[in-house]
CSV table of C-alpha atoms and ligand atoms in Angstrom, one decimal:
chain,number,residue,atom,x,y,z
A,1,MET,CA,-12.9,30.0,16.2
A,2,ASP,CA,-10.1,27.7,17.2
A,3,PRO,CA,-6.7,28.7,15.6
A,4,VAL,CA,-5.6,27.0,12.3
A,5,LEU,CA,-3.6,23.8,12.9
A,6,ASP,CA,-0.4,23.1,11.4
A,7,LEU,CA,-1.1,19.1,11.0
A,8,ALA,CA,-4.4,17.1,11.9
A,9,VAL,CA,-3.9,13.5,11.6
A,10,ILE,CA,-7.3,11.7,10.9
A,11,GLY,CA,-7.2,8.4,12.6
A,12,ALA,CA,-4.7,7.5,15.4
A,13,GLY,CA,-3.7,4.0,14.7
A,14,ALA,CA,-0.4,2.7,13.7
A,15,ALA,CA,-0.3,4.8,10.7
A,16,GLY,CA,-1.8,7.8,12.2
A,17,LEU,CA,0.3,7.8,15.5
A,18,MET,CA,3.5,7.1,13.6
A,19,ALA,CA,2.6,10.2,11.4
A,20,ALA,CA,1.9,12.4,14.1
A,21,ILE,CA,5.1,11.7,16.1
A,22,SER,CA,7.3,12.0,12.7
A,23,GLY,CA,5.9,15.1,12.0
A,24,ALA,CA,6.2,16.7,15.2
A,25,ARG,CA,9.9,15.2,15.6
A,26,ALA,CA,10.7,16.6,12.1
A,27,ALA,CA,9.4,20.1,13.0
A,28,ARG,CA,11.5,20.0,16.2
A,29,GLU,CA,14.9,18.9,14.2
A,30,SER,CA,14.5,21.9,12.4
A,31,GLY,CA,13.9,24.2,15.3
A,32,ARG,CA,10.0,24.9,14.9
A,33,SER,CA,7.4,23.9,16.8
A,34,ILE,CA,4.2,23.1,15.2
A,35,ARG,CA,0.8,22.3,16.3
A,36,VAL,CA,-0.2,18.6,15.6
A,37,VAL,CA,-3.5,16.9,16.6
A,38,ALA,CA,-4.5,13.4,15.9
A,39,LEU,CA,-8.5,12.9,15.6
A,40,ASP,CA,-10.1,9.2,16.2
A,41,GLY,CA,-13.7,8.6,16.3
A,42,ALA,CA,-13.1,5.4,18.3
A,43,ARG,CA,-13.8,5.4,22.0
A,44,THR,CA,-10.8,3.1,22.8
A,45,LEU,CA,-7.6,4.1,21.0
A,46,GLY,CA,-5.5,1.5,19.3
A,47,ALA,CA,-7.8,-1.3,19.4
A,48,LYS,CA,-6.1,-3.3,16.5
A,49,ILE,CA,-2.6,-2.6,18.1
A,50,LEU,CA,-4.0,-4.4,21.3
A,51,VAL,CA,-5.6,-7.0,19.5
A,52,ALA,CA,-2.6,-7.8,17.0
A,53,GLY,CA,-1.1,-10.8,17.1
A,54,GLY,CA,-3.2,-12.6,19.7
A,55,GLY,CA,-2.4,-9.6,22.2
A,56,ARG,CA,1.1,-9.5,22.0
A,57,CYS,CA,1.5,-7.5,18.9
A,58,ASN,CA,3.4,-8.4,16.0
A,59,VAL,CA,5.2,-5.2,15.3
A,60,THR,CA,7.4,-6.1,12.3
A,61,HIS,CA,9.1,-9.0,10.5
A,62,HIS,CA,12.9,-9.3,10.2
A,63,ALA,CA,12.7,-9.5,6.6
A,64,VAL,CA,10.5,-7.1,4.9
A,65,ASP,CA,10.5,-6.6,1.0
A,66,GLU,CA,8.1,-5.5,-1.6
A,67,SER,CA,7.4,-9.4,-2.2
A,68,ALA,CA,5.5,-9.9,0.7
A,69,TYR,CA,2.7,-7.6,-0.5
A,70,ALA,CA,0.0,-7.1,-3.2
A,71,GLY,CA,-2.0,-4.0,-4.6
A,72,SER,CA,-0.2,-1.2,-5.9
A,73,THR,CA,3.3,-1.9,-8.0
A,74,PRO,CA,6.2,-3.7,-6.3
A,75,GLY,CA,8.4,-0.6,-7.4
A,76,ALA,CA,5.9,1.8,-5.7
A,77,ILE,CA,5.5,-0.5,-2.3
A,78,ARG,CA,9.4,-1.0,-1.9
A,79,LYS,CA,10.0,3.0,-2.3
A,80,VAL,CA,7.7,3.7,0.7
A,81,LEU,CA,9.2,0.4,2.8
A,82,ARG,CA,13.1,1.6,2.0
A,83,ALA,CA,12.3,5.1,3.4
A,84,PHE,CA,11.8,3.5,6.8
A,85,ASP,CA,13.1,-0.4,7.3
A,86,VAL,CA,12.6,-2.8,9.7
A,87,ALA,CA,16.2,-1.7,11.7
A,88,ARG,CA,14.5,2.0,12.1
A,89,THR,CA,11.4,0.4,13.2
A,90,VAL,CA,13.4,-2.0,15.9
A,91,ALA,CA,15.7,1.6,16.9
A,92,PHE,CA,12.2,3.7,16.9
A,93,PHE,CA,10.6,1.5,19.3
A,94,ARG,CA,13.7,0.9,21.5
A,95,GLU,CA,14.1,4.6,21.7
A,96,LEU,CA,10.4,4.6,23.0
A,97,GLY,CA,11.5,1.9,25.7
A,98,VAL,CA,10.0,-1.0,23.7
A,99,GLU,CA,12.7,-4.0,23.1
A,100,LEU,CA,11.6,-6.3,20.5
A,101,LYS,CA,12.5,-9.9,20.1
A,102,ARG,CA,12.8,-12.1,17.0
A,103,GLU,CA,10.7,-15.4,17.0
A,104,GLU,CA,11.8,-18.5,14.8
A,105,THR,CA,9.0,-17.7,12.5
A,106,GLY,CA,10.8,-14.0,11.8
A,107,LYS,CA,8.1,-12.2,13.4
A,108,LEU,CA,9.1,-9.4,16.0
A,109,PHE,CA,7.2,-8.9,19.3
A,110,PRO,CA,7.7,-7.0,22.2
A,111,VAL,CA,9.7,-8.7,24.9
A,112,THR,CA,6.9,-8.1,27.2
A,113,ASP,CA,4.6,-10.3,24.9
A,114,ASP,CA,1.9,-7.3,25.6
A,115,ALA,CA,0.6,-5.4,23.1
A,116,ARG,CA,0.0,-2.7,25.7
A,117,THR,CA,3.7,-1.6,25.9
A,118,VAL,CA,3.5,-0.8,22.2
A,119,LEU,CA,0.3,1.2,22.3
A,120,ASP,CA,1.4,3.1,25.5
A,121,ALA,CA,4.9,3.8,24.3
A,122,LEU,CA,3.2,5.4,21.1
A,123,LEU,CA,0.8,7.6,23.2
A,124,ARG,CA,3.6,8.4,26.0
A,125,GLU,CA,5.4,9.9,22.9
A,126,CYS,CA,2.6,12.1,21.5
A,127,ARG,CA,2.5,13.7,25.1
A,128,ARG,CA,5.9,14.4,25.0
A,129,LEU,CA,6.1,16.0,21.9
A,130,GLY,CA,2.8,17.8,22.6
A,131,ILE,CA,0.7,16.1,20.0
A,132,GLU,CA,-2.9,16.4,21.3
A,133,VAL,CA,-4.8,12.9,20.3
A,134,ARG,CA,-8.7,13.9,20.7
A,135,TYR,CA,-11.2,11.2,20.6
A,136,PRO,CA,-13.7,10.0,20.3
A,137,TRP,CA,-13.9,12.5,17.4
A,138,ARG,CA,-15.2,10.9,14.3
A,139,VAL,CA,-14.5,13.0,11.0
A,140,GLY,CA,-17.5,13.2,8.8
A,141,SER,CA,-16.1,14.9,5.9
A,142,VAL,CA,-13.0,17.3,4.7
A,143,ARG,CA,-12.8,19.8,2.7
A,144,ALA,CA,-10.5,22.4,1.1
A,145,GLU,CA,-10.9,25.9,1.7
A,146,GLY,CA,-8.1,28.0,0.2
A,147,ASP,CA,-5.0,26.8,1.5
A,148,ARG,CA,-6.0,24.6,4.5
A,149,PHE,CA,-8.4,21.9,5.4
A,150,VAL,CA,-11.6,22.3,7.2
A,151,ILE,CA,-12.4,19.1,8.9
A,152,GLU,CA,-15.9,18.5,10.1
A,153,SER,CA,-17.2,16.2,12.8
A,154,ALA,CA,-19.4,13.5,12.6
A,155,SER,CA,-20.9,14.4,15.7
A,156,GLY,CA,-21.5,18.4,15.4
A,157,ALA,CA,-18.2,19.2,17.4
A,158,ASP,CA,-17.0,22.4,16.1
A,159,PRO,CA,-15.0,22.0,12.9
A,160,VAL,CA,-11.0,21.8,13.1
A,161,ARG,CA,-9.0,23.7,10.5
A,162,ALA,CA,-5.5,22.4,9.5
A,163,ARG,CA,-2.7,23.4,6.8
A,164,ARG,CA,-1.8,20.0,6.5
A,165,VAL,CA,-3.9,16.6,7.1
A,166,VAL,CA,-2.7,13.2,7.3
A,167,LEU,CA,-5.5,10.5,6.4
A,168,ALA,CA,-4.7,7.2,8.3
A,169,THR,CA,-8.4,5.9,8.7
A,170,GLY,CA,-7.5,2.0,7.9
A,171,GLY,CA,-9.3,0.0,5.7
A,172,ARG,CA,-12.7,-1.9,6.7
A,173,SER,CA,-11.3,-4.8,8.7
A,174,LEU,CA,-12.2,-5.4,12.4
A,175,PRO,CA,-15.0,-2.2,12.0
A,176,ARG,CA,-15.9,-2.4,15.3
A,177,SER,CA,-12.4,-0.9,15.9
A,178,GLY,CA,-13.3,2.2,14.4
A,179,SER,CA,-12.1,1.4,10.8
A,180,ASP,CA,-15.3,1.2,8.6
A,181,GLY,CA,-13.8,2.4,5.4
A,182,HIS,CA,-15.3,6.2,5.9
A,183,GLY,CA,-11.9,7.4,5.0
A,184,TYR,CA,-12.2,6.1,1.4
A,185,ALA,CA,-15.1,8.5,1.2
A,186,ILE,CA,-13.2,11.2,2.6
A,187,ALA,CA,-10.5,10.4,0.1
A,188,ARG,CA,-12.8,10.4,-3.1
A,189,ALA,CA,-14.6,13.6,-1.9
A,190,LEU,CA,-11.2,14.9,-1.8
A,191,GLY,CA,-10.5,14.0,-5.6
A,192,HIS,CA,-9.0,10.6,-4.9
A,193,SER,CA,-10.2,7.4,-6.6
A,194,THR,CA,-10.2,4.3,-5.0
A,195,THR,CA,-9.5,0.7,-6.4
A,196,GLU,CA,-12.7,-0.7,-8.2
A,197,ARG,CA,-12.2,-3.8,-6.0
A,198,ILE,CA,-12.1,-3.5,-2.0
A,199,LEU,CA,-12.2,-6.8,-0.6
A,200,PRO,CA,-11.2,-8.4,2.6
A,201,ALA,CA,-7.8,-10.3,3.0
A,202,LEU,CA,-5.9,-12.3,5.5
A,203,VAL,CA,-9.5,-13.7,6.2
A,204,PRO,CA,-10.8,-17.3,6.9
A,205,LEU,CA,-12.8,-18.9,4.2
A,206,VAL,CA,-15.9,-20.7,4.9
A,207,VAL,CA,-16.1,-24.2,3.2
A,208,ARG,CA,-19.4,-25.6,1.6
A,209,ASP,CA,-21.6,-27.0,4.3
A,210,GLY,CA,-21.6,-31.1,4.1
A,211,HIS,CA,-17.5,-31.2,3.1
A,212,PHE,CA,-15.4,-33.3,5.3
A,213,VAL,CA,-13.0,-30.1,6.4
A,214,ARG,CA,-15.9,-28.7,8.3
A,215,SER,CA,-16.0,-31.9,10.6
A,216,LEU,CA,-12.3,-31.6,11.3
A,217,SER,CA,-12.6,-28.6,13.7
A,218,GLY,CA,-9.6,-28.4,15.5
A,219,VAL,CA,-7.2,-30.2,13.1
A,220,THR,CA,-4.2,-28.3,12.4
A,221,LEU,CA,-1.1,-29.0,10.2
A,222,PRO,CA,1.5,-27.9,8.1
A,223,ALA,CA,0.0,-27.9,4.2
A,224,THR,CA,0.3,-26.2,1.1
A,225,VAL,CA,-2.9,-24.0,0.2
A,226,GLU,CA,-2.6,-23.1,-3.5
A,227,VAL,CA,-4.8,-21.0,-5.7
A,228,ARG,CA,-5.2,-22.3,-9.2
A,229,SER,CA,-6.6,-20.7,-12.0
A,230,ALA,CA,-9.6,-22.9,-13.9
A,231,THR,CA,-6.9,-23.9,-16.6
A,232,GLY,CA,-4.9,-25.3,-13.7
A,233,LYS,CA,-2.2,-22.4,-13.3
A,234,ARG,CA,-0.9,-21.7,-10.1
A,235,LEU,CA,-1.6,-18.1,-8.8
A,236,ALA,CA,-0.4,-18.1,-5.6
A,237,ALA,CA,0.9,-20.7,-2.7
A,238,PHE,CA,1.4,-20.7,0.8
A,239,THR,CA,3.0,-23.6,2.9
A,240,ASN,CA,2.2,-23.1,6.8
A,241,SER,CA,-0.1,-23.9,9.6
A,242,THR,CA,-3.4,-24.6,8.4
A,243,LEU,CA,-6.7,-25.2,10.8
A,244,CYS,CA,-9.9,-26.7,9.9
A,245,THR,CA,-12.8,-25.1,11.7
A,246,HIS,CA,-16.5,-25.9,12.0
A,247,PHE,CA,-17.0,-23.2,9.4
A,248,GLY,CA,-14.0,-24.1,6.9
A,249,LEU,CA,-10.6,-23.1,6.9
A,250,SER,CA,-8.3,-20.5,8.5
A,251,GLY,CA,-4.5,-20.5,9.7
A,252,PRO,CA,-1.7,-18.7,8.4
A,253,SER,CA,-1.6,-20.6,5.0
A,254,VAL,CA,-5.3,-19.9,4.4
A,255,LEU,CA,-5.4,-15.9,5.5
A,256,ASP,CA,-2.5,-15.5,2.8
A,257,ALA,CA,-4.1,-17.3,0.2
A,258,SER,CA,-7.6,-15.7,0.8
A,259,ARG,CA,-6.8,-12.2,-1.1
A,260,TYR,CA,-5.2,-14.4,-4.1
A,261,TYR,CA,-8.6,-16.6,-4.1
A,262,LEU,CA,-11.0,-14.1,-3.7
A,263,HIS,CA,-9.5,-11.7,-6.3
A,264,ALA,CA,-9.3,-14.9,-8.6
A,265,ARG,CA,-12.8,-15.9,-8.2
A,266,LEU,CA,-13.9,-12.6,-9.4
A,267,ASP,CA,-12.1,-12.8,-12.9
A,268,ASP,CA,-12.4,-16.4,-13.4
A,269,PRO,CA,-15.3,-18.2,-11.4
A,270,GLY,CA,-13.3,-21.8,-12.1
A,271,ALA,CA,-10.5,-20.4,-9.9
A,272,ALA,CA,-10.0,-23.1,-7.2
A,273,LEU,CA,-8.4,-23.4,-3.8
A,274,VAL,CA,-6.1,-26.8,-3.7
A,275,ILE,CA,-4.4,-28.2,-0.8
A,276,ASN,CA,-1.7,-30.7,-0.5
A,277,TRP,CA,-1.9,-31.9,2.9
A,278,LEU,CA,1.7,-33.3,2.7
A,279,PRO,CA,3.9,-30.2,1.3
A,280,GLY,CA,6.5,-31.4,-0.8
A,281,GLU,CA,5.0,-34.7,-1.9
A,282,SER,CA,3.2,-35.0,-5.2
A,283,PHE,CA,0.4,-37.1,-6.6
A,284,GLU,CA,3.3,-39.6,-8.0
A,285,SER,CA,5.2,-39.9,-5.0
A,286,ILE,CA,2.0,-40.7,-2.7
A,287,ASP,CA,0.5,-43.2,-5.4
A,288,ALA,CA,3.9,-44.9,-5.4
A,289,VAL,CA,3.8,-45.0,-1.6
A,290,LEU,CA,-0.1,-46.4,-1.8
A,291,GLN,CA,1.2,-49.1,-4.3
A,292,ASN,CA,3.6,-50.1,-2.0
A,293,LEU,CA,1.8,-50.7,1.4
A,294,GLY,CA,3.1,-54.2,1.7
A,295,PRO,CA,1.3,-55.7,5.0
A,296,ARG,CA,0.4,-52.5,6.1
A,297,THR,CA,-3.2,-50.7,5.9
A,298,VAL,CA,-3.9,-47.5,4.2
A,299,LEU,CA,-4.8,-45.7,7.6
A,300,GLY,CA,-1.4,-47.2,9.2
A,301,VAL,CA,0.5,-45.4,6.5
A,302,LEU,CA,-1.5,-42.0,6.1
A,303,ARG,CA,-1.7,-41.9,10.2
A,304,ASP,CA,2.3,-41.7,10.3
A,305,ARG,CA,2.2,-38.2,8.5
A,306,LEU,CA,-1.5,-37.0,9.0
A,307,PRO,CA,-3.5,-36.3,11.8
A,308,GLU,CA,-5.8,-39.6,12.1
A,309,ARG,CA,-9.1,-37.9,11.8
A,310,LEU,CA,-7.8,-35.9,8.6
A,311,ALA,CA,-6.6,-39.6,7.0
A,312,ARG,CA,-10.0,-41.2,7.8
A,313,ALA,CA,-11.7,-38.1,6.3
A,314,LEU,CA,-9.5,-38.3,3.2
A,315,CYS,CA,-10.2,-42.1,2.8
A,316,GLU,CA,-14.0,-41.7,2.9
A,317,SER,CA,-13.8,-39.4,0.5
A,318,ALA,CA,-11.9,-41.2,-2.2
A,319,GLY,CA,-14.1,-44.2,-1.2
A,320,VAL,CA,-11.3,-46.2,0.4
A,321,ASP,CA,-11.7,-48.5,3.3
A,322,PRO,CA,-9.0,-47.3,5.6
A,323,SER,CA,-8.4,-51.0,7.0
A,324,THR,CA,-7.4,-52.0,3.2
A,325,ARG,CA,-4.2,-53.5,2.7
A,326,GLY,CA,-1.4,-53.4,0.1
A,327,ALA,CA,-2.5,-55.9,-2.8
A,328,SER,CA,-6.3,-55.2,-2.4
A,329,LEU,CA,-6.2,-51.5,-3.0
A,330,ALA,CA,-7.4,-51.0,-6.7
A,331,ARG,CA,-6.1,-48.6,-8.7
A,332,GLY,CA,-9.2,-46.3,-9.3
A,333,PRO,CA,-9.7,-45.5,-5.5
A,334,ARG,CA,-6.0,-45.4,-5.0
A,335,ARG,CA,-5.4,-42.5,-7.4
A,336,ALA,CA,-8.6,-40.9,-6.2
A,337,LEU,CA,-6.7,-40.7,-2.5
A,338,ALA,CA,-3.3,-39.7,-3.8
A,339,HIS,CA,-5.4,-36.7,-5.4
A,340,GLY,CA,-7.2,-36.1,-2.5
A,341,VAL,CA,-3.8,-36.2,-0.1
A,342,THR,CA,-1.7,-34.1,-2.8
A,343,GLY,CA,-4.4,-31.7,-4.7
A,344,CYS,CA,-7.4,-31.6,-2.5
A,345,VAL,CA,-9.9,-29.2,-4.2
A,346,ILE,CA,-11.8,-27.4,-1.4
A,347,PRO,CA,-15.3,-25.9,-2.4
A,348,ILE,CA,-15.3,-22.6,-0.9
A,349,ASP,CA,-18.7,-20.8,-0.4
A,350,SER,CA,-17.5,-17.4,0.8
A,351,ASP,CA,-15.3,-15.7,3.0
A,352,ARG,CA,-15.8,-14.6,7.0
A,353,GLY,CA,-16.1,-10.8,6.0
A,354,TYR,CA,-14.4,-7.7,7.6
A,355,THR,CA,-15.3,-8.6,11.0
A,356,TYR,CA,-12.5,-11.6,10.8
A,357,ALA,CA,-10.4,-10.2,8.0
A,358,GLU,CA,-7.2,-8.6,9.4
A,359,VAL,CA,-6.5,-6.5,6.8
A,360,THR,CA,-8.2,-4.8,3.4
A,361,ALA,CA,-7.3,-5.5,0.2
A,362,GLY,CA,-7.6,-2.2,-2.4
A,363,GLY,CA,-7.9,1.4,-1.3
A,364,VAL,CA,-6.3,4.4,-2.8
A,365,PRO,CA,-3.7,3.7,-5.2
A,366,LEU,CA,-0.2,4.8,-4.9
A,367,ASP,CA,0.3,6.1,-8.3
A,368,GLU,CA,-2.0,9.2,-7.0
A,369,LEU,CA,0.7,9.8,-4.5
A,370,ASP,CA,4.3,11.6,-4.3
A,371,LEU,CA,5.9,8.5,-2.6
A,372,ALA,CA,8.8,10.5,-0.9
A,373,THR,CA,5.9,12.3,0.9
A,374,MET,CA,3.2,10.5,0.6
A,375,GLU,CA,1.5,13.6,-0.4
A,376,SER,CA,-1.7,13.6,-2.7
A,377,ARG,CA,-0.9,14.3,-6.4
A,378,VAL,CA,-4.6,15.7,-6.5
A,379,ARG,CA,-4.8,17.6,-3.3
A,380,PRO,CA,-1.7,19.3,-2.1
A,381,GLY,CA,-1.3,19.5,1.4
A,382,LEU,CA,-3.0,16.2,1.9
A,383,HIS,CA,-1.1,12.8,2.6
A,384,LEU,CA,-1.9,9.5,3.0
A,385,ALA,CA,-0.7,6.6,5.1
A,386,GLY,CA,-1.7,2.9,6.1
A,387,GLU,CA,-4.2,0.5,5.2
A,388,ILE,CA,-6.2,3.4,3.3
A,389,CYS,CA,-3.7,2.7,0.7
A,390,ASP,CA,-4.1,-0.1,-2.1
A,391,VAL,CA,-1.6,-2.2,-0.3
A,392,ASP,CA,-2.2,-5.6,2.0
A,393,GLY,CA,0.8,-7.6,3.0
A,394,ARG,CA,1.2,-11.4,4.2
A,395,ILE,CA,0.8,-12.3,7.8
A,396,GLY,CA,3.8,-11.9,10.1
A,397,GLY,CA,4.0,-8.2,10.8
A,398,PHE,CA,4.2,-6.9,7.2
A,399,ASN,CA,1.3,-4.8,7.6
A,400,PHE,CA,2.2,-2.9,10.8
A,401,GLN,CA,5.6,-2.2,8.9
A,402,TRP,CA,3.7,-0.8,6.0
A,403,ALA,CA,1.9,1.4,8.5
A,404,TRP,CA,5.2,2.5,10.4
A,405,ALA,CA,6.9,3.1,7.0
A,406,GLY,CA,4.0,5.2,5.3
A,407,GLY,CA,3.0,7.0,8.6
A,408,PHE,CA,6.8,8.1,9.1
A,409,VAL,CA,7.1,9.4,5.3
A,410,ALA,CA,3.7,11.0,5.7
A,411,GLY,CA,4.2,12.6,8.6
A,412,ARG,CA,7.3,14.0,7.7
A,413,GLY,CA,6.4,15.2,4.5
A,414,ALA,CA,3.6,16.9,5.9
A,415,ALA,CA,5.7,18.6,8.7
A,416,ALA,CA,8.1,20.0,5.9
A,417,PRO,CA,7.6,23.9,5.8
A,418,SER,CA,5.4,24.9,2.8
A,419,PRO,CA,7.1,26.8,0.0
A,420,ALA,CA,5.4,30.0,1.1
A,421,GLY,CA,7.0,29.7,4.5
B,1,FAD,C1,-7.3,-9.0,14.7
B,1,FAD,C2,-6.3,-8.4,14.0
B,1,FAD,C3,-4.8,-8.7,14.2
B,1,FAD,C4,-4.0,-8.2,13.7
B,1,FAD,N1,-2.6,-8.8,13.7
B,1,FAD,C5,-1.5,-8.0,13.5
B,1,FAD,C6,-0.3,-8.3,13.2
B,1,FAD,O1,0.1,-9.0,14.4
B,1,FAD,N2,0.5,-7.7,12.8
B,1,FAD,C7,0.5,-7.1,11.6
B,1,FAD,O2,1.5,-6.0,11.1
B,1,FAD,N3,-0.7,-6.5,11.0
B,1,FAD,C8,-1.9,-7.2,12.2
B,1,FAD,N4,-3.1,-6.8,11.8
B,1,FAD,C9,-3.3,-5.8,10.8
B,1,FAD,C10,-2.7,-4.3,11.2
B,1,FAD,O3,-3.6,-4.1,12.4
B,1,FAD,C11,-3.2,-3.4,10.2
B,1,FAD,O4,-2.7,-3.4,9.2
B,1,FAD,C12,-2.9,-2.0,10.7
B,1,FAD,O5,-3.3,-1.7,12.3
B,1,FAD,C13,-3.3,-0.7,9.7
B,1,FAD,O6,-2.9,0.5,10.3
B,1,FAD,P1,-3.7,1.9,10.1
B,1,FAD,O7,-3.2,2.8,10.8
B,1,FAD,O8,-3.6,2.1,8.4
B,1,FAD,O9,-5.5,1.4,10.0
B,1,FAD,P2,-5.9,1.1,11.7
B,1,FAD,O10,-5.0,0.5,12.3
B,1,FAD,O11,-7.3,0.6,11.2
B,1,FAD,O12,-6.4,2.6,12.4
B,1,FAD,C14,-7.3,3.5,11.7
B,1,FAD,C15,-7.7,4.6,12.7
B,1,FAD,O13,-8.8,5.5,12.3
B,1,FAD,C16,-9.5,5.6,12.9
B,1,FAD,N5,-10.4,6.3,12.0
B,1,FAD,C17,-11.3,5.5,10.9
B,1,FAD,N6,-12.3,6.3,10.5
B,1,FAD,C18,-12.2,7.5,11.1
B,1,FAD,C19,-13.2,8.9,10.9
B,1,FAD,N7,-13.8,8.8,10.3
B,1,FAD,N8,-12.7,9.6,11.7
B,1,FAD,C20,-11.8,9.5,12.9
B,1,FAD,N9,-11.3,8.2,13.0
B,1,FAD,C21,-11.4,7.4,12.1
B,1,FAD,C22,-10.0,4.5,13.3
B,1,FAD,O14,-10.8,4.4,14.7
B,1,FAD,C23,-8.9,3.7,13.6
B,1,FAD,O15,-8.0,4.1,14.9
B,1,FAD,C24,-4.2,-7.5,12.6
B,1,FAD,C25,-5.3,-6.7,12.2
B,1,FAD,C26,-6.5,-7.3,12.8
B,1,FAD,C27,-7.7,-7.1,12.7
């Protein structure tokens, strides 16, 4: 039988690799040597790091705080983020030889513009610290046996025994990367709960067949995407690049809005996704523009500020002939067009699912963890980190920052000497 390990990290993604590194470093700092193994079911390690940010890996964002996240309470999220902030992430990667650069959007990428640099640096640090990364080694189940954990492989390999476990199996997004939600079952078997709702987030939305948006594939423009309750209350709004596709909508604004829309719709079937194609303008301001066309055509005026294909589609949807000139634009169609431009209600059929979702909303609630160590309150010796927790962030590097911070706290917490010695 293999010796009992000090620490087994389940899942060698962003959070798991950070936990393993932080655990091994913390032990070294206190003059101890611990045996750390990271187990991952995937055939290729770090798939998500490699695909992230279009292959450039958006490692973090220059301004991270709890307001960029949803799920557990802001106070709980803040506590973990503060334990390992953006400056520490930058310093951590610099120490590993990865310089980060900040782009205009506030996103930080490696100067190489190559995600491989990030993954290679993490794996190199694991090797330096003597961490064994064992893969493909899919965990089927974990059970507590006295003061240790027995980790059973899904393929019948000999079990791994460890005094401490960090569960960092991610969520359900991009299941072919190895993150298929099995970690939730492992957490539940160890006594944790998971949120009643586990839904895709940062996910493109499928618009009802026949809607004009689907005929505008490739059109992209800055727009405000708002989630509105049936009573008209603004629940969330994001102004950013918006992309029309053959199935519906994507782009940062839509991805950010998606989790709010999908949640709202479950509580309130009348909840709507509403787009203002001219951010900053209102129904009144556009109605006034349309009333003062003078000799210009409707299309001529809209084309100045919107892609022509969209301008034409908005006219058609409002029943306005695009060549209409000032005086002949009747009140009813004019108002319909002003509504279409600034408050376009988009009928959403569904979302594109976990295959296309960048993250998962929902998971293990943070109130089941001691946030100073990410240790389970229900199963001492078990720590959790990353997307398996009930925290999802906006697009822009926030999700990795959550993984780095949680991995750091969990790894150090798990490497601390146990009270018994
Ligand atoms: C296409 C795409 C692009 C993205 N781009 C960005 C970006 O640029 N910036 C950003 O901040 N975020 C981005 N994200 C989100 C980010 O990748 C995740 O939030 C982050 O990877 C979560 O880290 P994690 O370690 O918690 O989980 P994961 O990265 O999902 O890692 C979990 C690991 O656990 C393993 N695992 C799961 N179950 C088992 C099991 N039973 N046994 C053994 N191993 C198991 C998996 O194989 C996987 O390696 C992107 C996501 C996607 C899908």
